[in-house]
Amino acid sequence: MKTALLCVLTVWFSSQCGESTSSCLHPPAEWCSSLDTAIQCGVLKQCLMSNFTRSHPTEAPIQVALYYESLCPGCRLFLTEMLFPTWLLLNEIMTVNLVPYGNAREKPDGQKYVFECQHGEQECLGNMIETCLLNMTKMAFPIIFCMESSTDVIKSAQSCAQLYSPQLSWDKVWACVKGDQGNQLMHQNALTTEALNPPHNYVPWITVNGVHTEDLQDKAMASLFTLVCNMYKGPKPAACGGPAKTPYRSYSNKQ
Ligand SMILES: *[C@@H]1O[C@H](CO)[C@@H](O)[C@H](O)[C@H]1NC(C)=O
Ligand SMILES: *[C@@H]1O[C@H](CO)[C@@H](O)[C@H](O)[C@H]1NC(C)=O
């Protein structure tokens, strides 16, 4: 299972992962039936993509929201090593809401707002690109994952967008980033973040079904996968079954 999860991460950058296709002993109809067969048959990416649109969960999905900043190291680690892999496996029973803003500040300036970010102007730019992507494409999360796992969050943005959303016009994204639309969308992020109750005092800040407690935060940081599987009230999806999974290394969440 550990291999499978690492594979989920690397598979976004290549069409094959781990095992070669020669270890695929299954007929095509079964290729997407489990994570292991998808990996053995070299079609994990395709299976995951085709599953993006599924979902008729019997109970309300668990709503996970992440309040973060594009250049905060702890945020990047949580997003890339915990939130995204968990969502790939459990997107049938969970939704993810990303709010890039965190400890930023805003000041009104005429009709617009001026933003100041904890890690400087580059972070404000990263937040803005991600905010525009979230508004403009359903593939925003894979693109943001790609950006946040690159060495340069900003420089990678265009190629990450082209990789996962080739039909998306980068000129339009850039017009949003530099224009009134981005400004207004970021203002909404500011309002949403400032409305948190209790107010956030660090990032990454997590809410589950709209609620933040230290206990939920700690559990999400330790294994979001286990938390979501445990909290979901409907029949557990196959991914939740089997032996206990704590595939993620732990790391400090507070800065
Ligand atoms: C894709 O969806 C099908 C049908 O819901 C499910 O049986 C299968 O396990 C999913 N595959 C992966 C790799 O998540
Ligand atoms: C995108 O932003 C506009 C406002 O600029 C809003 O009306 C629209 O609902 C947003 N779309 C999505 C998918 O969030």
PDB file of C-alpha atoms and ligand atoms in Angstrom:
ATOM      1  CA  MET A   1       0.000   0.000   0.000  1.00  0.00           C
ATOM      2  CA  LYS A   2       2.857   2.315   0.787  1.00  0.00           C
ATOM      3  CA  THR A   3       4.283   1.704  -2.673  1.00  0.00           C
ATOM      4  CA  ALA A   4       0.868   2.363  -4.147  1.00  0.00           C
ATOM      5  CA  LEU A   5       0.663   5.756  -2.512  1.00  0.00           C
ATOM      6  CA  LEU A   6       4.115   6.823  -3.554  1.00  0.00           C
ATOM      7  CA  CYS A   7       3.116   5.651  -6.966  1.00  0.00           C
ATOM      8  CA  VAL A   8       0.012   7.810  -6.939  1.00  0.00           C
ATOM      9  CA  LEU A   9       2.317  10.767  -6.515  1.00  0.00           C
ATOM     10  CA  THR A  10       4.803   9.910  -9.221  1.00  0.00           C
ATOM     11  CA  VAL A  11       2.228   8.668 -11.683  1.00  0.00           C
ATOM     12  CA  TRP A  12       1.122  12.222 -12.307  1.00  0.00           C
ATOM     13  CA  PHE A  13       4.379  12.783 -14.048  1.00  0.00           C
ATOM     14  CA  SER A  14       4.591   9.600 -16.074  1.00  0.00           C
ATOM     15  CA  SER A  15       2.144   7.225 -17.648  1.00  0.00           C
ATOM     16  CA  GLN A  16       3.635   4.211 -15.891  1.00  0.00           C
ATOM     17  CA  CYS A  17       4.572   3.614 -12.357  1.00  0.00           C
ATOM     18  CA  GLY A  18       6.487   1.017 -10.447  1.00  0.00           C
ATOM     19  CA  GLU A  19       5.764  -2.335 -12.003  1.00  0.00           C
ATOM     20  CA  SER A  20       6.105  -2.767 -15.722  1.00  0.00           C
ATOM     21  CA  THR A  21       3.011  -3.633 -17.712  1.00  0.00           C
ATOM     22  CA  SER A  22       4.261  -7.222 -18.010  1.00  0.00           C
ATOM     23  CA  SER A  23       3.033  -7.812 -14.454  1.00  0.00           C
ATOM     24  CA  CYS A  24      -0.521  -7.079 -15.607  1.00  0.00           C
ATOM     25  CA  LEU A  25      -2.388 -10.362 -15.478  1.00  0.00           C
ATOM     26  CA  HIS A  26      -5.874  -8.884 -15.610  1.00  0.00           C
ATOM     27  CA  PRO A  27      -8.321  -8.378 -18.493  1.00  0.00           C
ATOM     28  CA  PRO A  28      -8.882  -4.689 -19.376  1.00  0.00           C
ATOM     29  CA  ALA A  29     -12.319  -4.640 -17.761  1.00  0.00           C
ATOM     30  CA  GLU A  30     -10.658  -5.156 -14.390  1.00  0.00           C
ATOM     31  CA  TRP A  31      -7.840  -2.667 -14.779  1.00  0.00           C
ATOM     32  CA  CYS A  32      -9.518   0.087 -12.811  1.00  0.00           C
ATOM     33  CA  SER A  33     -11.117  -2.231 -10.264  1.00  0.00           C
ATOM     34  CA  SER A  34      -8.445  -1.624  -7.642  1.00  0.00           C
ATOM     35  CA  LEU A  35      -5.470   0.585  -7.055  1.00  0.00           C
ATOM     36  CA  ASP A  36      -3.112  -2.398  -7.279  1.00  0.00           C
ATOM     37  CA  THR A  37      -4.403  -3.656 -10.623  1.00  0.00           C
ATOM     38  CA  ALA A  38      -4.351  -0.120 -12.002  1.00  0.00           C
ATOM     39  CA  ILE A  39      -0.695   0.187 -11.019  1.00  0.00           C
ATOM     40  CA  GLN A  40       0.252  -3.293 -12.251  1.00  0.00           C
ATOM     41  CA  CYS A  41      -1.379  -2.567 -15.575  1.00  0.00           C
ATOM     42  CA  GLY A  42       0.212   0.860 -15.909  1.00  0.00           C
ATOM     43  CA  VAL A  43      -3.115   2.660 -16.170  1.00  0.00           C
ATOM     44  CA  LEU A  44      -3.401   4.316 -12.786  1.00  0.00           C
ATOM     45  CA  LYS A  45      -3.492   7.801 -14.214  1.00  0.00           C
ATOM     46  CA  GLN A  46      -6.215   6.889 -16.687  1.00  0.00           C
ATOM     47  CA  CYS A  47      -8.287   5.135 -14.015  1.00  0.00           C
ATOM     48  CA  LEU A  48      -8.040   8.098 -11.689  1.00  0.00           C
ATOM     49  CA  MET A  49      -8.927  10.538 -14.439  1.00  0.00           C
ATOM     50  CA  SER A  50     -11.949   8.520 -15.485  1.00  0.00           C
ATOM     51  CA  ASN A  51     -13.054   8.430 -11.895  1.00  0.00           C
ATOM     52  CA  PHE A  52     -13.023  12.172 -11.384  1.00  0.00           C
ATOM     53  CA  THR A  53     -16.607  12.489 -12.488  1.00  0.00           C
ATOM     54  CA  ARG A  54     -18.021   9.538 -10.584  1.00  0.00           C
ATOM     55  CA  SER A  55     -19.756   9.808  -7.238  1.00  0.00           C
ATOM     56  CA  HIS A  56     -23.116   8.856  -5.963  1.00  0.00           C
ATOM     57  CA  PRO A  57     -22.193   8.568  -2.342  1.00  0.00           C
ATOM     58  CA  THR A  58     -25.051   7.439  -0.148  1.00  0.00           C
ATOM     59  CA  GLU A  59     -24.117   9.874   2.607  1.00  0.00           C
ATOM     60  CA  ALA A  60     -22.896  13.444   2.458  1.00  0.00           C
ATOM     61  CA  PRO A  61     -19.183  13.437   1.617  1.00  0.00           C
ATOM     62  CA  ILE A  62     -16.713  14.646   4.235  1.00  0.00           C
ATOM     63  CA  GLN A  63     -15.857  18.262   3.444  1.00  0.00           C
ATOM     64  CA  VAL A  64     -12.219  19.083   3.989  1.00  0.00           C
ATOM     65  CA  ALA A  65     -11.140  22.708   3.652  1.00  0.00           C
ATOM     66  CA  LEU A  66      -7.540  23.876   3.625  1.00  0.00           C
ATOM     67  CA  TYR A  67      -6.644  27.459   4.477  1.00  0.00           C
ATOM     68  CA  TYR A  68      -3.085  27.896   3.284  1.00  0.00           C
ATOM     69  CA  GLU A  69      -0.457  30.013   1.552  1.00  0.00           C
ATOM     70  CA  SER A  70       1.221  29.083  -1.701  1.00  0.00           C
ATOM     71  CA  LEU A  71       4.797  29.323  -0.365  1.00  0.00           C
ATOM     72  CA  CYS A  72       4.431  28.135   3.215  1.00  0.00           C
ATOM     73  CA  PRO A  73       6.577  24.985   3.566  1.00  0.00           C
ATOM     74  CA  GLY A  74       4.217  23.201   5.990  1.00  0.00           C
ATOM     75  CA  CYS A  75       1.263  23.968   3.698  1.00  0.00           C
ATOM     76  CA  ARG A  76       3.092  22.604   0.671  1.00  0.00           C
ATOM     77  CA  LEU A  77       3.997  19.413   2.515  1.00  0.00           C
ATOM     78  CA  PHE A  78       0.457  18.830   3.746  1.00  0.00           C
ATOM     79  CA  LEU A  79      -1.104  19.589   0.371  1.00  0.00           C
ATOM     80  CA  THR A  80       1.258  17.412  -1.658  1.00  0.00           C
ATOM     81  CA  GLU A  81       1.913  14.504   0.704  1.00  0.00           C
ATOM     82  CA  MET A  82      -1.374  14.216   2.554  1.00  0.00           C
ATOM     83  CA  LEU A  83      -4.328  16.047   1.077  1.00  0.00           C
ATOM     84  CA  PHE A  84      -3.847  15.290  -2.601  1.00  0.00           C
ATOM     85  CA  PRO A  85      -3.015  11.559  -2.272  1.00  0.00           C
ATOM     86  CA  THR A  86      -5.919  11.120   0.165  1.00  0.00           C
ATOM     87  CA  TRP A  87      -8.274  12.845  -2.234  1.00  0.00           C
ATOM     88  CA  LEU A  88      -7.101  10.661  -5.129  1.00  0.00           C
ATOM     89  CA  LEU A  89      -8.025   7.579  -3.152  1.00  0.00           C
ATOM     90  CA  LEU A  90     -11.155   8.864  -1.415  1.00  0.00           C
ATOM     91  CA  ASN A  91     -12.687  11.416  -3.785  1.00  0.00           C
ATOM     92  CA  GLU A  92     -15.900   9.375  -3.753  1.00  0.00           C
ATOM     93  CA  ILE A  93     -16.493  10.275  -0.118  1.00  0.00           C
ATOM     94  CA  MET A  94     -14.688  13.573   0.351  1.00  0.00           C
ATOM     95  CA  THR A  95     -14.639  17.041  -1.144  1.00  0.00           C
ATOM     96  CA  VAL A  96     -11.743  19.459  -0.935  1.00  0.00           C
ATOM     97  CA  ASN A  97     -12.038  23.216  -0.722  1.00  0.00           C
ATOM     98  CA  LEU A  98      -8.780  25.119  -1.128  1.00  0.00           C
ATOM     99  CA  VAL A  99      -8.540  28.688   0.138  1.00  0.00           C
ATOM    100  CA  PRO A 100      -5.188  30.260  -0.721  1.00  0.00           C
ATOM    101  CA  TYR A 101      -4.811  33.278   1.559  1.00  0.00           C
ATOM    102  CA  GLY A 102      -3.758  32.191   5.054  1.00  0.00           C
ATOM    103  CA  ASN A 103      -1.989  34.931   6.978  1.00  0.00           C
ATOM    104  CA  ALA A 104      -2.213  37.460   4.145  1.00  0.00           C
ATOM    105  CA  ARG A 105      -3.660  40.927   4.782  1.00  0.00           C
ATOM    106  CA  GLU A 106      -5.755  43.141   2.565  1.00  0.00           C
ATOM    107  CA  LYS A 107      -6.287  46.881   2.375  1.00  0.00           C
ATOM    108  CA  PRO A 108      -8.949  48.590   0.301  1.00  0.00           C
ATOM    109  CA  ASP A 109      -7.526  50.798  -2.442  1.00  0.00           C
ATOM    110  CA  GLY A 110     -10.314  52.527  -4.347  1.00  0.00           C
ATOM    111  CA  GLN A 111     -12.506  49.816  -5.868  1.00  0.00           C
ATOM    112  CA  LYS A 112      -9.799  47.215  -5.446  1.00  0.00           C
ATOM    113  CA  TYR A 113      -7.778  45.582  -2.688  1.00  0.00           C
ATOM    114  CA  VAL A 114      -4.056  45.469  -2.086  1.00  0.00           C
ATOM    115  CA  PHE A 115      -2.712  42.248  -0.598  1.00  0.00           C
ATOM    116  CA  GLU A 116       0.309  41.605   1.551  1.00  0.00           C
ATOM    117  CA  CYS A 117       1.533  38.062   2.027  1.00  0.00           C
ATOM    118  CA  GLN A 118       3.566  36.380   4.741  1.00  0.00           C
ATOM    119  CA  HIS A 119       6.199  35.159   2.270  1.00  0.00           C
ATOM    120  CA  GLY A 120       6.230  38.260   0.094  1.00  0.00           C
ATOM    121  CA  GLU A 121       5.015  39.233  -3.332  1.00  0.00           C
ATOM    122  CA  GLN A 122       5.818  35.907  -4.963  1.00  0.00           C
ATOM    123  CA  GLU A 123       3.480  34.227  -2.506  1.00  0.00           C
ATOM    124  CA  CYS A 124       0.728  36.719  -3.331  1.00  0.00           C
ATOM    125  CA  LEU A 125       1.253  35.854  -7.006  1.00  0.00           C
ATOM    126  CA  GLY A 126       1.125  32.118  -6.272  1.00  0.00           C
ATOM    127  CA  ASN A 127      -2.053  32.569  -4.217  1.00  0.00           C
ATOM    128  CA  MET A 128      -3.594  34.568  -7.049  1.00  0.00           C
ATOM    129  CA  ILE A 129      -2.710  32.057  -9.788  1.00  0.00           C
ATOM    130  CA  GLU A 130      -4.167  29.241  -7.694  1.00  0.00           C
ATOM    131  CA  THR A 131      -7.288  31.263  -6.906  1.00  0.00           C
ATOM    132  CA  CYS A 132      -7.887  31.971 -10.593  1.00  0.00           C
ATOM    133  CA  LEU A 133      -7.294  28.307 -11.479  1.00  0.00           C
ATOM    134  CA  LEU A 134      -9.814  27.227  -8.826  1.00  0.00           C
ATOM    135  CA  ASN A 135     -12.347  29.512 -10.470  1.00  0.00           C
ATOM    136  CA  MET A 136     -11.548  28.527 -14.061  1.00  0.00           C
ATOM    137  CA  THR A 137     -11.006  24.771 -14.244  1.00  0.00           C
ATOM    138  CA  LYS A 138     -12.177  21.562 -12.615  1.00  0.00           C
ATOM    139  CA  MET A 139      -8.581  20.342 -12.844  1.00  0.00           C
ATOM    140  CA  ALA A 140      -7.370  23.039 -10.452  1.00  0.00           C
ATOM    141  CA  PHE A 141      -6.410  20.615  -7.677  1.00  0.00           C
ATOM    142  CA  PRO A 142      -4.068  18.456  -9.818  1.00  0.00           C
ATOM    143  CA  ILE A 143      -2.558  21.648 -11.267  1.00  0.00           C
ATOM    144  CA  ILE A 144      -2.033  23.128  -7.795  1.00  0.00           C
ATOM    145  CA  PHE A 145      -0.573  19.836  -6.590  1.00  0.00           C
ATOM    146  CA  CYS A 146       1.830  19.941  -9.542  1.00  0.00           C
ATOM    147  CA  MET A 147       2.817  23.540  -8.730  1.00  0.00           C
ATOM    148  CA  GLU A 148       3.254  22.951  -5.018  1.00  0.00           C
ATOM    149  CA  SER A 149       5.410  19.870  -5.565  1.00  0.00           C
ATOM    150  CA  SER A 150       7.706  21.709  -8.009  1.00  0.00           C
ATOM    151  CA  THR A 151      10.835  23.512  -6.871  1.00  0.00           C
ATOM    152  CA  ASP A 152       9.440  26.799  -8.210  1.00  0.00           C
ATOM    153  CA  VAL A 153       5.721  27.167  -7.515  1.00  0.00           C
ATOM    154  CA  ILE A 154       5.306  30.176  -9.808  1.00  0.00           C
ATOM    155  CA  LYS A 155       7.514  29.151 -12.725  1.00  0.00           C
ATOM    156  CA  SER A 156       5.888  25.724 -12.920  1.00  0.00           C
ATOM    157  CA  ALA A 157       2.353  27.118 -13.051  1.00  0.00           C
ATOM    158  CA  GLN A 158       1.927  27.377 -16.813  1.00  0.00           C
ATOM    159  CA  SER A 159       3.404  23.959 -17.623  1.00  0.00           C
ATOM    160  CA  CYS A 160       1.381  22.339 -14.820  1.00  0.00           C
ATOM    161  CA  ALA A 161      -1.774  23.917 -16.240  1.00  0.00           C
ATOM    162  CA  GLN A 162      -0.927  22.734 -19.747  1.00  0.00           C
ATOM    163  CA  LEU A 163      -0.296  19.229 -18.449  1.00  0.00           C
ATOM    164  CA  TYR A 164      -3.647  18.761 -16.720  1.00  0.00           C
ATOM    165  CA  SER A 165      -5.881  21.218 -18.541  1.00  0.00           C
ATOM    166  CA  PRO A 166      -4.460  21.594 -22.072  1.00  0.00           C
ATOM    167  CA  GLN A 167      -7.558  23.397 -23.331  1.00  0.00           C
ATOM    168  CA  LEU A 168      -7.307  26.099 -20.681  1.00  0.00           C
ATOM    169  CA  SER A 169      -6.010  29.368 -22.115  1.00  0.00           C
ATOM    170  CA  TRP A 170      -3.074  30.649 -20.090  1.00  0.00           C
ATOM    171  CA  ASP A 171      -3.767  34.164 -21.389  1.00  0.00           C
ATOM    172  CA  LYS A 172      -7.176  34.000 -19.721  1.00  0.00           C
ATOM    173  CA  VAL A 173      -5.685  32.741 -16.484  1.00  0.00           C
ATOM    174  CA  TRP A 174      -3.161  35.579 -16.599  1.00  0.00           C
ATOM    175  CA  ALA A 175      -5.891  38.134 -17.322  1.00  0.00           C
ATOM    176  CA  CYS A 176      -7.663  36.917 -14.182  1.00  0.00           C
ATOM    177  CA  VAL A 177      -4.428  37.045 -12.151  1.00  0.00           C
ATOM    178  CA  LYS A 178      -3.682  40.615 -13.195  1.00  0.00           C
ATOM    179  CA  GLY A 179      -7.239  41.903 -13.388  1.00  0.00           C
ATOM    180  CA  ASP A 180     -10.303  42.805 -11.383  1.00  0.00           C
ATOM    181  CA  GLN A 181     -11.649  39.255 -11.363  1.00  0.00           C
ATOM    182  CA  GLY A 182      -8.614  37.891  -9.506  1.00  0.00           C
ATOM    183  CA  ASN A 183      -8.704  40.852  -7.159  1.00  0.00           C
ATOM    184  CA  GLN A 184     -12.343  40.191  -6.282  1.00  0.00           C
ATOM    185  CA  LEU A 185     -11.814  36.434  -5.944  1.00  0.00           C
ATOM    186  CA  MET A 186      -8.891  37.037  -3.561  1.00  0.00           C
ATOM    187  CA  HIS A 187     -11.062  39.440  -1.577  1.00  0.00           C
ATOM    188  CA  GLN A 188     -13.564  36.581  -1.208  1.00  0.00           C
ATOM    189  CA  ASN A 189     -10.746  34.359   0.090  1.00  0.00           C
ATOM    190  CA  ALA A 190      -9.917  37.091   2.603  1.00  0.00           C
ATOM    191  CA  LEU A 191     -13.535  37.286   3.787  1.00  0.00           C
ATOM    192  CA  THR A 192     -13.828  33.477   4.037  1.00  0.00           C
ATOM    193  CA  THR A 193     -10.557  33.233   5.963  1.00  0.00           C
ATOM    194  CA  GLU A 194     -11.409  36.114   8.283  1.00  0.00           C
ATOM    195  CA  ALA A 195     -14.813  34.560   8.999  1.00  0.00           C
ATOM    196  CA  LEU A 196     -13.223  31.380  10.420  1.00  0.00           C
ATOM    197  CA  ASN A 197     -14.507  30.525  13.886  1.00  0.00           C
ATOM    198  CA  PRO A 198     -12.326  29.975  15.811  1.00  0.00           C
ATOM    199  CA  PRO A 199     -10.044  32.345  13.880  1.00  0.00           C
ATOM    200  CA  HIS A 200      -6.981  30.656  12.420  1.00  0.00           C
ATOM    201  CA  ASN A 201      -3.710  31.298  14.184  1.00  0.00           C
ATOM    202  CA  TYR A 202      -1.414  29.212  12.015  1.00  0.00           C
ATOM    203  CA  VAL A 203      -1.283  27.617   8.592  1.00  0.00           C
ATOM    204  CA  PRO A 204      -2.032  25.095   7.225  1.00  0.00           C
ATOM    205  CA  TRP A 205      -5.422  25.406   8.950  1.00  0.00           C
ATOM    206  CA  ILE A 206      -7.904  22.632   8.355  1.00  0.00           C
ATOM    207  CA  THR A 207     -11.639  22.419   8.799  1.00  0.00           C
ATOM    208  CA  VAL A 208     -13.617  19.213   8.485  1.00  0.00           C
ATOM    209  CA  ASN A 209     -17.303  19.641   7.675  1.00  0.00           C
ATOM    210  CA  GLY A 210     -16.773  23.315   8.480  1.00  0.00           C
ATOM    211  CA  VAL A 211     -15.390  22.636  11.952  1.00  0.00           C
ATOM    212  CA  HIS A 212     -11.906  23.269  13.294  1.00  0.00           C
ATOM    213  CA  THR A 213     -10.701  21.756  16.555  1.00  0.00           C
ATOM    214  CA  GLU A 214      -7.183  20.931  17.704  1.00  0.00           C
ATOM    215  CA  ASP A 215      -8.212  17.286  17.723  1.00  0.00           C
ATOM    216  CA  LEU A 216      -9.427  17.323  14.108  1.00  0.00           C
ATOM    217  CA  GLN A 217      -6.356  19.267  13.021  1.00  0.00           C
ATOM    218  CA  ASP A 218      -4.009  16.792  14.722  1.00  0.00           C
ATOM    219  CA  LYS A 219      -5.842  13.793  13.282  1.00  0.00           C
ATOM    220  CA  ALA A 220      -5.860  15.302   9.797  1.00  0.00           C
ATOM    221  CA  MET A 221      -2.137  15.995  10.049  1.00  0.00           C
ATOM    222  CA  ALA A 222      -1.373  12.497  11.323  1.00  0.00           C
ATOM    223  CA  SER A 223      -3.517  10.668   8.748  1.00  0.00           C
ATOM    224  CA  LEU A 224      -6.245  12.480   6.875  1.00  0.00           C
ATOM    225  CA  PHE A 225      -6.991   9.200   5.143  1.00  0.00           C
ATOM    226  CA  THR A 226      -7.877   7.451   8.405  1.00  0.00           C
ATOM    227  CA  LEU A 227      -9.865  10.459   9.619  1.00  0.00           C
ATOM    228  CA  VAL A 228     -12.014  10.642   6.479  1.00  0.00           C
ATOM    229  CA  CYS A 229     -12.607   6.891   6.361  1.00  0.00           C
ATOM    230  CA  ASN A 230     -13.587   6.888  10.043  1.00  0.00           C
ATOM    231  CA  MET A 231     -15.891   9.896   9.775  1.00  0.00           C
ATOM    232  CA  TYR A 232     -17.754   8.827   6.646  1.00  0.00           C
ATOM    233  CA  LYS A 233     -21.119   7.426   7.697  1.00  0.00           C
ATOM    234  CA  GLY A 234     -22.062   5.551   4.513  1.00  0.00           C
ATOM    235  CA  PRO A 235     -20.703   2.203   3.348  1.00  0.00           C
ATOM    236  CA  LYS A 236     -16.919   2.501   3.277  1.00  0.00           C
ATOM    237  CA  PRO A 237     -15.385   2.508  -0.194  1.00  0.00           C
ATOM    238  CA  ALA A 238     -12.941  -0.291  -0.992  1.00  0.00           C
ATOM    239  CA  ALA A 239     -10.011   2.059  -0.444  1.00  0.00           C
ATOM    240  CA  CYS A 240     -10.946   2.370   3.249  1.00  0.00           C
ATOM    241  CA  GLY A 241     -10.978  -1.377   3.839  1.00  0.00           C
ATOM    242  CA  GLY A 242      -8.132  -3.699   4.624  1.00  0.00           C
ATOM    243  CA  PRO A 243      -5.430  -3.369   7.216  1.00  0.00           C
ATOM    244  CA  ALA A 244      -4.755  -0.074   8.950  1.00  0.00           C
ATOM    245  CA  LYS A 245      -3.083   2.412   6.694  1.00  0.00           C
ATOM    246  CA  THR A 246      -0.811   5.061   8.068  1.00  0.00           C
ATOM    247  CA  PRO A 247       1.275   5.567   4.995  1.00  0.00           C
ATOM    248  CA  TYR A 248       2.333   9.117   5.640  1.00  0.00           C
ATOM    249  CA  ARG A 249       5.299  10.320   7.522  1.00  0.00           C
ATOM    250  CA  SER A 250       4.426  12.797  10.209  1.00  0.00           C
ATOM    251  CA  TYR A 251       5.765  16.278  10.305  1.00  0.00           C
ATOM    252  CA  SER A 252       5.294  19.361  12.350  1.00  0.00           C
ATOM    253  CA  ASN A 253       2.338  21.459  11.281  1.00  0.00           C
ATOM    254  CA  LYS A 254       2.930  24.573  13.274  1.00  0.00           C
ATOM    255  CA  GLN A 255       5.272  27.290  12.243  1.00  0.00           C
TER     256      GLN A 255
HETATM  257  C1  LIG B   1     -13.058   3.751 -10.246  1.00  0.00           C
HETATM  258  O1  LIG B   1     -14.453   3.707 -10.073  1.00  0.00           O
HETATM  259  C2  LIG B   1     -14.974   2.385 -10.023  1.00  0.00           C
HETATM  260  C3  LIG B   1     -16.489   2.492 -10.000  1.00  0.00           C
HETATM  261  O2  LIG B   1     -16.934   3.398  -9.025  1.00  0.00           O
HETATM  262  C4  LIG B   1     -14.404   1.682  -8.795  1.00  0.00           C
HETATM  263  O3  LIG B   1     -14.909   0.360  -8.699  1.00  0.00           O
HETATM  264  C5  LIG B   1     -12.896   1.630  -8.894  1.00  0.00           C
HETATM  265  O4  LIG B   1     -12.354   1.089  -7.718  1.00  0.00           O
HETATM  266  C6  LIG B   1     -12.317   3.032  -9.121  1.00  0.00           C
HETATM  267  N1  LIG B   1     -10.895   2.895  -9.433  1.00  0.00           N
HETATM  268  C7  LIG B   1      -9.928   3.554  -8.803  1.00  0.00           C
HETATM  269  C8  LIG B   1      -8.543   3.285  -9.270  1.00  0.00           C
HETATM  270  O5  LIG B   1     -10.144   4.363  -7.896  1.00  0.00           O
HETATM  271  C1  LIG B   2     -15.800  32.408 -10.792  1.00  0.00           C
HETATM  272  O1  LIG B   2     -15.840  33.731 -10.355  1.00  0.00           O
HETATM  273  C2  LIG B   2     -17.003  34.437 -10.731  1.00  0.00           C
HETATM  274  C3  LIG B   2     -16.859  35.857 -10.210  1.00  0.00           C
HETATM  275  O2  LIG B   2     -15.719  36.467 -10.747  1.00  0.00           O
HETATM  276  C4  LIG B   2     -18.243  33.779 -10.157  1.00  0.00           C
HETATM  277  O3  LIG B   2     -19.400  34.420 -10.597  1.00  0.00           O
HETATM  278  C5  LIG B   2     -18.274  32.314 -10.592  1.00  0.00           C
HETATM  279  O4  LIG B   2     -19.346  31.658  -9.972  1.00  0.00           O
HETATM  280  C6  LIG B   2     -16.979  31.633 -10.222  1.00  0.00           C
HETATM  281  N1  LIG B   2     -16.988  30.256 -10.744  1.00  0.00           N
HETATM  282  C7  LIG B   2     -16.579  29.209 -10.036  1.00  0.00           C
HETATM  283  C8  LIG B   2     -16.666  27.882 -10.716  1.00  0.00           C
HETATM  284  O5  LIG B   2     -16.166  29.309  -8.901  1.00  0.00           O
END
